[in-house]
Short mmCIF file of C-alpha atoms and ligand atoms in Angstrom, two decimals:
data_model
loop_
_atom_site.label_atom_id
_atom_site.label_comp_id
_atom_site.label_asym_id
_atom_site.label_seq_id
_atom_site.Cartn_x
_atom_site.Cartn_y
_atom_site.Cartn_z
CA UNK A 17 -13.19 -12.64 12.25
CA UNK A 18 -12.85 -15.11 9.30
CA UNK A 19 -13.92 -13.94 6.28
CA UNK A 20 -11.82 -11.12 4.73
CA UNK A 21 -12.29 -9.74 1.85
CA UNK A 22 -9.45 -7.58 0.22
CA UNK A 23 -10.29 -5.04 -2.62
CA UNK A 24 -8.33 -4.37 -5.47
CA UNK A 25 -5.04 -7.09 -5.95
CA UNK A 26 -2.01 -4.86 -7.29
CA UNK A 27 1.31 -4.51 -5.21
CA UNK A 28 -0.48 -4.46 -2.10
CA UNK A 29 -3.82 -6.42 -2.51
CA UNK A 30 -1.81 -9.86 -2.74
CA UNK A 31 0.22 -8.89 0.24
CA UNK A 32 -2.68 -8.49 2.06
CA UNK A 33 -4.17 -11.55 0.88
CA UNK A 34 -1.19 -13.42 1.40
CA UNK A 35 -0.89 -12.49 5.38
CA UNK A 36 -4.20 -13.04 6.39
CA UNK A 37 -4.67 -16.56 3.95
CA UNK A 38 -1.21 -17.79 5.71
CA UNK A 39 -3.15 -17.42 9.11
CA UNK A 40 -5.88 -18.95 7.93
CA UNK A 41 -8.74 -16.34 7.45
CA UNK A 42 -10.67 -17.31 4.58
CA UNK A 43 -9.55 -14.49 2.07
CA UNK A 44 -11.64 -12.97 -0.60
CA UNK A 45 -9.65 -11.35 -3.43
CA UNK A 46 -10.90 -8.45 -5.68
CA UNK A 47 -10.08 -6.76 -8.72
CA UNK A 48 -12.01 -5.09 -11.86
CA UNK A 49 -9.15 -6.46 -13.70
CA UNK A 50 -9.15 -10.84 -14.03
CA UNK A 51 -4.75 -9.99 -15.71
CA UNK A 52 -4.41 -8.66 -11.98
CA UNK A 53 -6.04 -11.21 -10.00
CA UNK A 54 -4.36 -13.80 -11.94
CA UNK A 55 -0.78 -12.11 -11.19
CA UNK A 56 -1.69 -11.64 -7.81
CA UNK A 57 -2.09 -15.28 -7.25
CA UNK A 58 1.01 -16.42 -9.67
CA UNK A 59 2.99 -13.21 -7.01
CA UNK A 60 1.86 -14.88 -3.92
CA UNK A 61 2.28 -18.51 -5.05
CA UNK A 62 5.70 -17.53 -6.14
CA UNK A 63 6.60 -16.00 -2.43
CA UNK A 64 5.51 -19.14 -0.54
CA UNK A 65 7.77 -20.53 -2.84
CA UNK A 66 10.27 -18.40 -1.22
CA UNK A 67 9.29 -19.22 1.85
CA UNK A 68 9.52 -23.16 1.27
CA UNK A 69 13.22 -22.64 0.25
CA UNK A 70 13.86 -20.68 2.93
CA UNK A 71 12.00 -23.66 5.25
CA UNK A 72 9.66 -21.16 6.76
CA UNK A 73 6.64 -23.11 5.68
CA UNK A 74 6.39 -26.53 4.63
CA UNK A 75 4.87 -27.19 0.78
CA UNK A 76 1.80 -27.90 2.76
CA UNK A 77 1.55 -24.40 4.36
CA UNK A 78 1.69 -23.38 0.52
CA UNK A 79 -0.70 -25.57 -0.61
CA UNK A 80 -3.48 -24.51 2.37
CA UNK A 81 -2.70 -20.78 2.22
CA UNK A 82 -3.50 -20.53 -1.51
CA UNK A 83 -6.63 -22.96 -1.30
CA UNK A 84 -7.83 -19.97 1.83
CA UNK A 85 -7.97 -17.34 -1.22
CA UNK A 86 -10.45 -16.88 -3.91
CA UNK A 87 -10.52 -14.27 -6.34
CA UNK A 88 -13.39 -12.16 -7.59
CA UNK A 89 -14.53 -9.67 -9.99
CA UNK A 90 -17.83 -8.32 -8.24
CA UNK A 91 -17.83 -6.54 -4.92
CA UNK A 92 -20.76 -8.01 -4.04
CA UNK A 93 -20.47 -10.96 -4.10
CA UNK A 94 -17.40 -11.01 -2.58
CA UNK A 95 -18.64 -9.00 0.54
CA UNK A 96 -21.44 -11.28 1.31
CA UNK A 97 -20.72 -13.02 4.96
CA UNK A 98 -17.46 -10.37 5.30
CA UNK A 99 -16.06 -10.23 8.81
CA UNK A 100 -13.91 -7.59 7.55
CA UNK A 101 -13.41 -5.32 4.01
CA UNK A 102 -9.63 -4.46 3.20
CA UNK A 103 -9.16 -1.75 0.21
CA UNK A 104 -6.29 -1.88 -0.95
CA UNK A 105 -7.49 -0.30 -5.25
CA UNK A 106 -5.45 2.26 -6.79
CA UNK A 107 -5.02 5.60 -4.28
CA UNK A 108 -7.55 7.44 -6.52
CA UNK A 109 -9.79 9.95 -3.78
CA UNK A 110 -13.31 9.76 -6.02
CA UNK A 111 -12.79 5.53 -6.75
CA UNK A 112 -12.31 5.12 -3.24
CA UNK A 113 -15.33 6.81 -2.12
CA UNK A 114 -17.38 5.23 -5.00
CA UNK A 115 -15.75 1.62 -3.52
CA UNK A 116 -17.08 2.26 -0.29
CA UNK A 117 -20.35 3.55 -0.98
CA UNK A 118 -20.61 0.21 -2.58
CA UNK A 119 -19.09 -1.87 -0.04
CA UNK A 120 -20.98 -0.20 2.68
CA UNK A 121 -24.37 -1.21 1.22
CA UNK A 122 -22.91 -4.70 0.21
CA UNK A 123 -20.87 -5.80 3.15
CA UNK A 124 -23.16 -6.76 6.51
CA UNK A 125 -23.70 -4.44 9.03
CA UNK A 126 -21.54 -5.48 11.93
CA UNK A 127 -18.68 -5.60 9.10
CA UNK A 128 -15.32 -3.27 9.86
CA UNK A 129 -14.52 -1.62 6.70
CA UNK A 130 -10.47 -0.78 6.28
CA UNK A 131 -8.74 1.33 3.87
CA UNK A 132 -5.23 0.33 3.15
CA UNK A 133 -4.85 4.38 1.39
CA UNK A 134 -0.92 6.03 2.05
CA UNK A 135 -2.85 9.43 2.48
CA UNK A 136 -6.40 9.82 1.53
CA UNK A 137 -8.37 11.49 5.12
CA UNK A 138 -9.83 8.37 6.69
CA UNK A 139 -12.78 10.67 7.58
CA UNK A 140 -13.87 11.62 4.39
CA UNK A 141 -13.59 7.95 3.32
CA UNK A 142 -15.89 7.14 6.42
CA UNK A 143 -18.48 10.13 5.60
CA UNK A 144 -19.56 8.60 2.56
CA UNK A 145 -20.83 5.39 4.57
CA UNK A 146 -23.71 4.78 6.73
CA UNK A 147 -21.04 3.20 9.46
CA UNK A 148 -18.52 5.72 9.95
CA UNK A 149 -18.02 4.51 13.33
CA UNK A 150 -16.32 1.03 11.80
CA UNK A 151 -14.19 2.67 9.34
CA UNK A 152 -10.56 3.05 10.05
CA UNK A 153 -7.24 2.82 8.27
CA UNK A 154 -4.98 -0.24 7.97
CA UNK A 155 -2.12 0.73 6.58
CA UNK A 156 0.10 -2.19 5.31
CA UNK A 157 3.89 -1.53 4.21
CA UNK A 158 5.17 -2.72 1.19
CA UNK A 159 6.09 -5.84 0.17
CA UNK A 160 3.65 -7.04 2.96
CA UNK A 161 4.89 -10.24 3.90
CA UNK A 162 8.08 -8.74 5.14
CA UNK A 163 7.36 -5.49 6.76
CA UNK A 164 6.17 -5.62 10.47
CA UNK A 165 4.38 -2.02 10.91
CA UNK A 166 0.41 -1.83 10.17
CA UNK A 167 -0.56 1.66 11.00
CA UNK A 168 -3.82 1.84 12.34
CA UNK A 169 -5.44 5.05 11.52
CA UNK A 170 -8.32 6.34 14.06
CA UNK A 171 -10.81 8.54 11.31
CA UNK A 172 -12.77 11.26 13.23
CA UNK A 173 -15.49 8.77 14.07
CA UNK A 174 -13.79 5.49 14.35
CA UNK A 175 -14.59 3.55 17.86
CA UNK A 176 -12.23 2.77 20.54
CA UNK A 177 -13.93 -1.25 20.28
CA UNK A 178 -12.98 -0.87 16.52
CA UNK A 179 -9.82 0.02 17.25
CA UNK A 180 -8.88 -2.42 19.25
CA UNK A 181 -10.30 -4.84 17.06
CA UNK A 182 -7.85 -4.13 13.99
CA UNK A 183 -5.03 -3.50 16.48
CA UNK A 184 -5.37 -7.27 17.71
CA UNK A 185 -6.21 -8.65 14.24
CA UNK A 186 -2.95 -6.83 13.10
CA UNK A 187 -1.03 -8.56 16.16
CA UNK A 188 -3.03 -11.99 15.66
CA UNK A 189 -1.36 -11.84 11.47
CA UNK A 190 2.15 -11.22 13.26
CA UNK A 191 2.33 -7.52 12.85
CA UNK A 192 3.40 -4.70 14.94
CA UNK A 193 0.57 -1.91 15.04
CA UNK A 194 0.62 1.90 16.11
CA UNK A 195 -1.81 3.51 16.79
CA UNK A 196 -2.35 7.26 15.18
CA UNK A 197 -4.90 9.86 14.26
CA UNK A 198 -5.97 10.93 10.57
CA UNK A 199 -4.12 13.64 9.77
CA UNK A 200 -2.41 14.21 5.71
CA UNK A 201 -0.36 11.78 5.49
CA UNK A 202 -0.58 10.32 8.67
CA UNK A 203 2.79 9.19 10.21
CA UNK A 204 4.73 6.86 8.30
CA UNK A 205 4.38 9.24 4.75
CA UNK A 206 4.12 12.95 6.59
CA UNK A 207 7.72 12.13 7.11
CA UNK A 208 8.75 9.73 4.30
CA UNK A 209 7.22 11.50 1.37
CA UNK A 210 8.99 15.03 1.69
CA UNK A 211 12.28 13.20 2.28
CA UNK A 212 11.46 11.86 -1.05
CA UNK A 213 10.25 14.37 -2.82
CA UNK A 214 13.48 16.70 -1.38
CA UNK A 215 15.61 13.88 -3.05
CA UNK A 216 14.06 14.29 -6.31
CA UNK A 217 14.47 18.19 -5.75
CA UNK A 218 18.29 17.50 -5.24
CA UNK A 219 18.46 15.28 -8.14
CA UNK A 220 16.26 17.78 -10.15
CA UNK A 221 18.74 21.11 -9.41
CA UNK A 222 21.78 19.13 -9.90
CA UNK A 223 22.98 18.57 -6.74
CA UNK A 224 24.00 15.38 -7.12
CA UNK A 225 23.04 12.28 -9.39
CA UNK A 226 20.99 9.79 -8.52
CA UNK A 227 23.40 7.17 -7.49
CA UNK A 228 25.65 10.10 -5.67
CA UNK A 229 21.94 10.67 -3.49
CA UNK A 230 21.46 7.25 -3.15
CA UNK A 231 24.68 6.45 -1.15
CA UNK A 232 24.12 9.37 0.91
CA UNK A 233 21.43 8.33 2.51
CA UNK A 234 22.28 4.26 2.48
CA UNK A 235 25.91 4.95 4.16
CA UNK A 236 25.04 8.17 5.97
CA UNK A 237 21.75 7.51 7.48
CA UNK A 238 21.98 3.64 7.49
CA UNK A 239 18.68 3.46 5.73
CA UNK A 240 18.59 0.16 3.61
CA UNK A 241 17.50 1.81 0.14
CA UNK A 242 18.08 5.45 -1.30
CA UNK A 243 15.48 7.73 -1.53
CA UNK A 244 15.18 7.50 -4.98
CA UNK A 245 15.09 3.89 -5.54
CA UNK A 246 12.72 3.81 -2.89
CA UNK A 247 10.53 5.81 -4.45
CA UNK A 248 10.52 3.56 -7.52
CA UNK A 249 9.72 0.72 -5.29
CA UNK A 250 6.56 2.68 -4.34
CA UNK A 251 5.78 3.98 -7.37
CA UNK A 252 6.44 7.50 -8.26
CA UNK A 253 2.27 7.80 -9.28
CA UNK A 254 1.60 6.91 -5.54
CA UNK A 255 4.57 9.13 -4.31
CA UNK A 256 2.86 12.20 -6.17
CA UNK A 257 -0.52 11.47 -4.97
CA UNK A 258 0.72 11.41 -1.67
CA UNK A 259 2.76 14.87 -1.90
CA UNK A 260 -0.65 16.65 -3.68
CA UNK A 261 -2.75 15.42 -0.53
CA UNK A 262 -0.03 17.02 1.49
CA UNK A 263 0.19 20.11 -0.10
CA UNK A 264 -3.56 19.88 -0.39
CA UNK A 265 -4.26 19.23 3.78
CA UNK A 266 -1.49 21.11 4.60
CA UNK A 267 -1.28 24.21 2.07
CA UNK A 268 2.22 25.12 2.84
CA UNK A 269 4.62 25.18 -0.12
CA UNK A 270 6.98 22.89 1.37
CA UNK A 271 4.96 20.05 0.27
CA UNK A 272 4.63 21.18 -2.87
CA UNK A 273 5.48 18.26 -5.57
CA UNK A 274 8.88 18.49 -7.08
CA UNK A 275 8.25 19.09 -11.16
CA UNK A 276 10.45 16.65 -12.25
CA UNK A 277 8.07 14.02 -10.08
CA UNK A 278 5.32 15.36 -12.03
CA UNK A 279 6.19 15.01 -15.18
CA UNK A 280 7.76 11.69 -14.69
CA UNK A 281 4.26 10.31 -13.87
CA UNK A 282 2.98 12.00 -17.07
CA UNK A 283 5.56 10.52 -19.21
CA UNK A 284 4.41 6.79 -17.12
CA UNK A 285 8.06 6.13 -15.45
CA UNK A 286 6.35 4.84 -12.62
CA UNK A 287 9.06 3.12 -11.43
CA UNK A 288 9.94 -0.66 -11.05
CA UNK A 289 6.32 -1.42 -11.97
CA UNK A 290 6.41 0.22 -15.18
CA UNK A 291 9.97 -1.08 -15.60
CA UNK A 292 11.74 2.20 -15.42
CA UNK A 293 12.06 5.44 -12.80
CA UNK A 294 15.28 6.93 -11.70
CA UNK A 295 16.47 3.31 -12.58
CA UNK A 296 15.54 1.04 -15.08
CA UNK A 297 14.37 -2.52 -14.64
CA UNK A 298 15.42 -5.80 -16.52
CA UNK A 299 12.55 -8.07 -16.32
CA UNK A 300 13.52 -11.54 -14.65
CA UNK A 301 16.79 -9.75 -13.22
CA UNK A 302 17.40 -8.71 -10.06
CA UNK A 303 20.08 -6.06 -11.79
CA UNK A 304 19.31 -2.30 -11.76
CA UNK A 305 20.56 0.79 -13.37
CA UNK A 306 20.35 4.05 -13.48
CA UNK A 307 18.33 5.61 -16.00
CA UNK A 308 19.47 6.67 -19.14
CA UNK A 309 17.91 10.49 -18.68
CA UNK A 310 19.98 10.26 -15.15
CA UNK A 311 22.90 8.91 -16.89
CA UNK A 312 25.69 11.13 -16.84
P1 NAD B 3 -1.61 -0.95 -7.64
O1 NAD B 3 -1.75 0.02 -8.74
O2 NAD B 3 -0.46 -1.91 -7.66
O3 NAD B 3 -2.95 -1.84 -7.52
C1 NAD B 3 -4.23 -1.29 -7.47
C2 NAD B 3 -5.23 -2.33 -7.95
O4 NAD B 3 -6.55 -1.83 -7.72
C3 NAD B 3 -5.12 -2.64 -9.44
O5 NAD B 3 -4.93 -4.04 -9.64
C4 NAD B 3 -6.46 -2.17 -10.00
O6 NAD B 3 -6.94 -2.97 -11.09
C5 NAD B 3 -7.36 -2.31 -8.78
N1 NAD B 3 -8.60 -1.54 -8.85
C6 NAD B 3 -8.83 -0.31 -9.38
N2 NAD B 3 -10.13 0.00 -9.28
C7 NAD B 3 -10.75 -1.03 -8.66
C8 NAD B 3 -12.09 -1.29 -8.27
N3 NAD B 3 -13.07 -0.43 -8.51
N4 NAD B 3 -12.37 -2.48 -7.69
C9 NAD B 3 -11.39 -3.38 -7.46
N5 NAD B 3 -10.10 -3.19 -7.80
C10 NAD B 3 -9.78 -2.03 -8.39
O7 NAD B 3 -1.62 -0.10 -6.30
P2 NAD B 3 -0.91 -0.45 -4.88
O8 NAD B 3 0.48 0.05 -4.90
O9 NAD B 3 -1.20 -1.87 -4.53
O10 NAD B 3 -1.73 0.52 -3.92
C11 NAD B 3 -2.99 0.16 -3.42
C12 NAD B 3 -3.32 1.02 -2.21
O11 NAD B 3 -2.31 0.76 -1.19
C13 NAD B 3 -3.28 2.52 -2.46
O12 NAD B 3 -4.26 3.13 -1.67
C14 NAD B 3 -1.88 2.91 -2.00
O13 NAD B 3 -1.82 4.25 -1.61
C15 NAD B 3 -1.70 1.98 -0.82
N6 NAD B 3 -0.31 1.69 -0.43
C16 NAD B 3 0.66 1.48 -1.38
C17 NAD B 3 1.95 1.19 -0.97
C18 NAD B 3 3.03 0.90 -1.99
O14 NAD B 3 4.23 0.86 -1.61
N7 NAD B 3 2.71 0.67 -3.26
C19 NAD B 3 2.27 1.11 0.39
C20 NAD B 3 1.25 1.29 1.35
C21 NAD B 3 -0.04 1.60 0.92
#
């Protein structure tokens, strides 16, 4: 494996990128949009950064890491010579199976083609290509450079060589991989997702504000973020498409999306991306506060 090429370069395309360039793969970086690819880079340059402070890498490590990634704005070309195809575009079912129809008639033949999706069946992905065999799901947590876990998802098809193949490549980039099968959700959001989406219930009947549902969970379950900022962190557009592919796969009411996450997304409080969710977000501070809706 050497040449990588990683499709679409939001939240979790330069994460990607920025893994496999700091290990030296030669990384090819997509996007439709150039405003993206240029913020992925200026993202990633300004994490090395981090890491320099930090003395994790030298100013050297920065320097060779960003000269292993090159962006582009054509599939094609950027899947000529590709080892391996990373998708990591917006979870959208119908663009995904349009990107790999394309990328399976671009990308060589021997080429592995991953899908970085929270949800969407890796086995409906694969049915749309001619290689279903060396599709699989590589599921990267967010921010990237931090979190450890790659879930490797075995579609219906997927080999036990391919397998193997992205579970060392995840080892070889320093992460920890585990192995599961393609089921809604998989593992990591069948479980995370309705915890979510039963905080946003809570906060939704008035069981307690945000901040009250927030400390709950960070003093009473010792998890490092609330529910609810969490969500914002993930986006609450990606949260609901997970819960729909739940309730979808599943079709059991307990998935079903909470309304108040719906029309959120319609009203575009994404979350920290879109600079307000349940909190809002001060560009260039660190500083968070509740909404002003959730205000009380
Ligand atoms: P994002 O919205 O931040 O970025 C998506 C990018 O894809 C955008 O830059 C967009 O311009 C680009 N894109 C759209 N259509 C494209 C196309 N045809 N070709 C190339 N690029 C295209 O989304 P994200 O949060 O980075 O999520 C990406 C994927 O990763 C999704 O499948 C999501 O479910 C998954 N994921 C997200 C998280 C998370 O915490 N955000 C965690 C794990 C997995």
């Amino acid at each position: 494996m050497k040449n990588i090429v990683v499709i679409g370069a939001g939240t979790m395309g330069n994460g990607i990128a920025h893994v496999f360039a700091m290990k030296g793969f030669n990384v090819r970086l997509v996007d439709i949009s150039e405003a993206a690819l240029e913020k992925a880079l200026a993202t990633i340059s300004k994490n090395l950064d981090r890491m320099v402070a930090k003395e994790r890498i030298t100013t050297e490590d920065k320097a060779a890491t960003l000269d292993h990634i090159k962006t582009f704005t054509s599939i094609n070309d950027a899947t000529e010579g590709a080892d391996l195809v990373v998708e990591a575009a917006t979870e959208n079912v119908d663009l995904k199976l349009k990107i790999f129809k394309q990328i399976d008639e671009a990308a060589p033949a021997n080429a592995i083609l991953a899908t970085n999706t929270s949800s969407i069946s890796i086995t409906k992905i694969a049915a749309v290509t001619s290689r279903p065999e060396k599709v699989i799901g590589m599921h990267f947590m967010n921010p990237v450079p931090v979190m450890k876990l790659i879930e490797v998802i075995r579609g219906y098809s997927t080999t036990d060589e391919v397998t193997s193949t992205i579970m060392e490549l995840s080892k070889t980039l320093g992460k920890v991989p585990v192995e599961v099968n393609d089921y809604p959700g998989f593992v990591a959001n069948r479980i995370l997702i309705p915890m979510i989406n039963e905080a946003i219930y809570t906060l939704f009947e008035g069981v307690a504000g945000v901040e009250e549902i927030d400390t709950v969970m960070k003093l009473g379950m010792a998890h490092p973020m609330g529910p609810l900022q969490l969500a914002d962190f993930i986006g609450l557009d990606v949260c609901l498409a997970i819960c729909n592919v739940l309730y979808d796969g599943f079709g059991k009411s307990q998935y079903a999306p909470c309304p108040l996450l719906v029309n959120m997304v319609t009203a575009g409080k994404l979350g920290r991306k879109s600079g307000e969710g349940f909190y809002k977000y001060i560009k260039g501070s660190k500083d968070i506060v509740v909404a002003s809706t959730f205000q009380k």
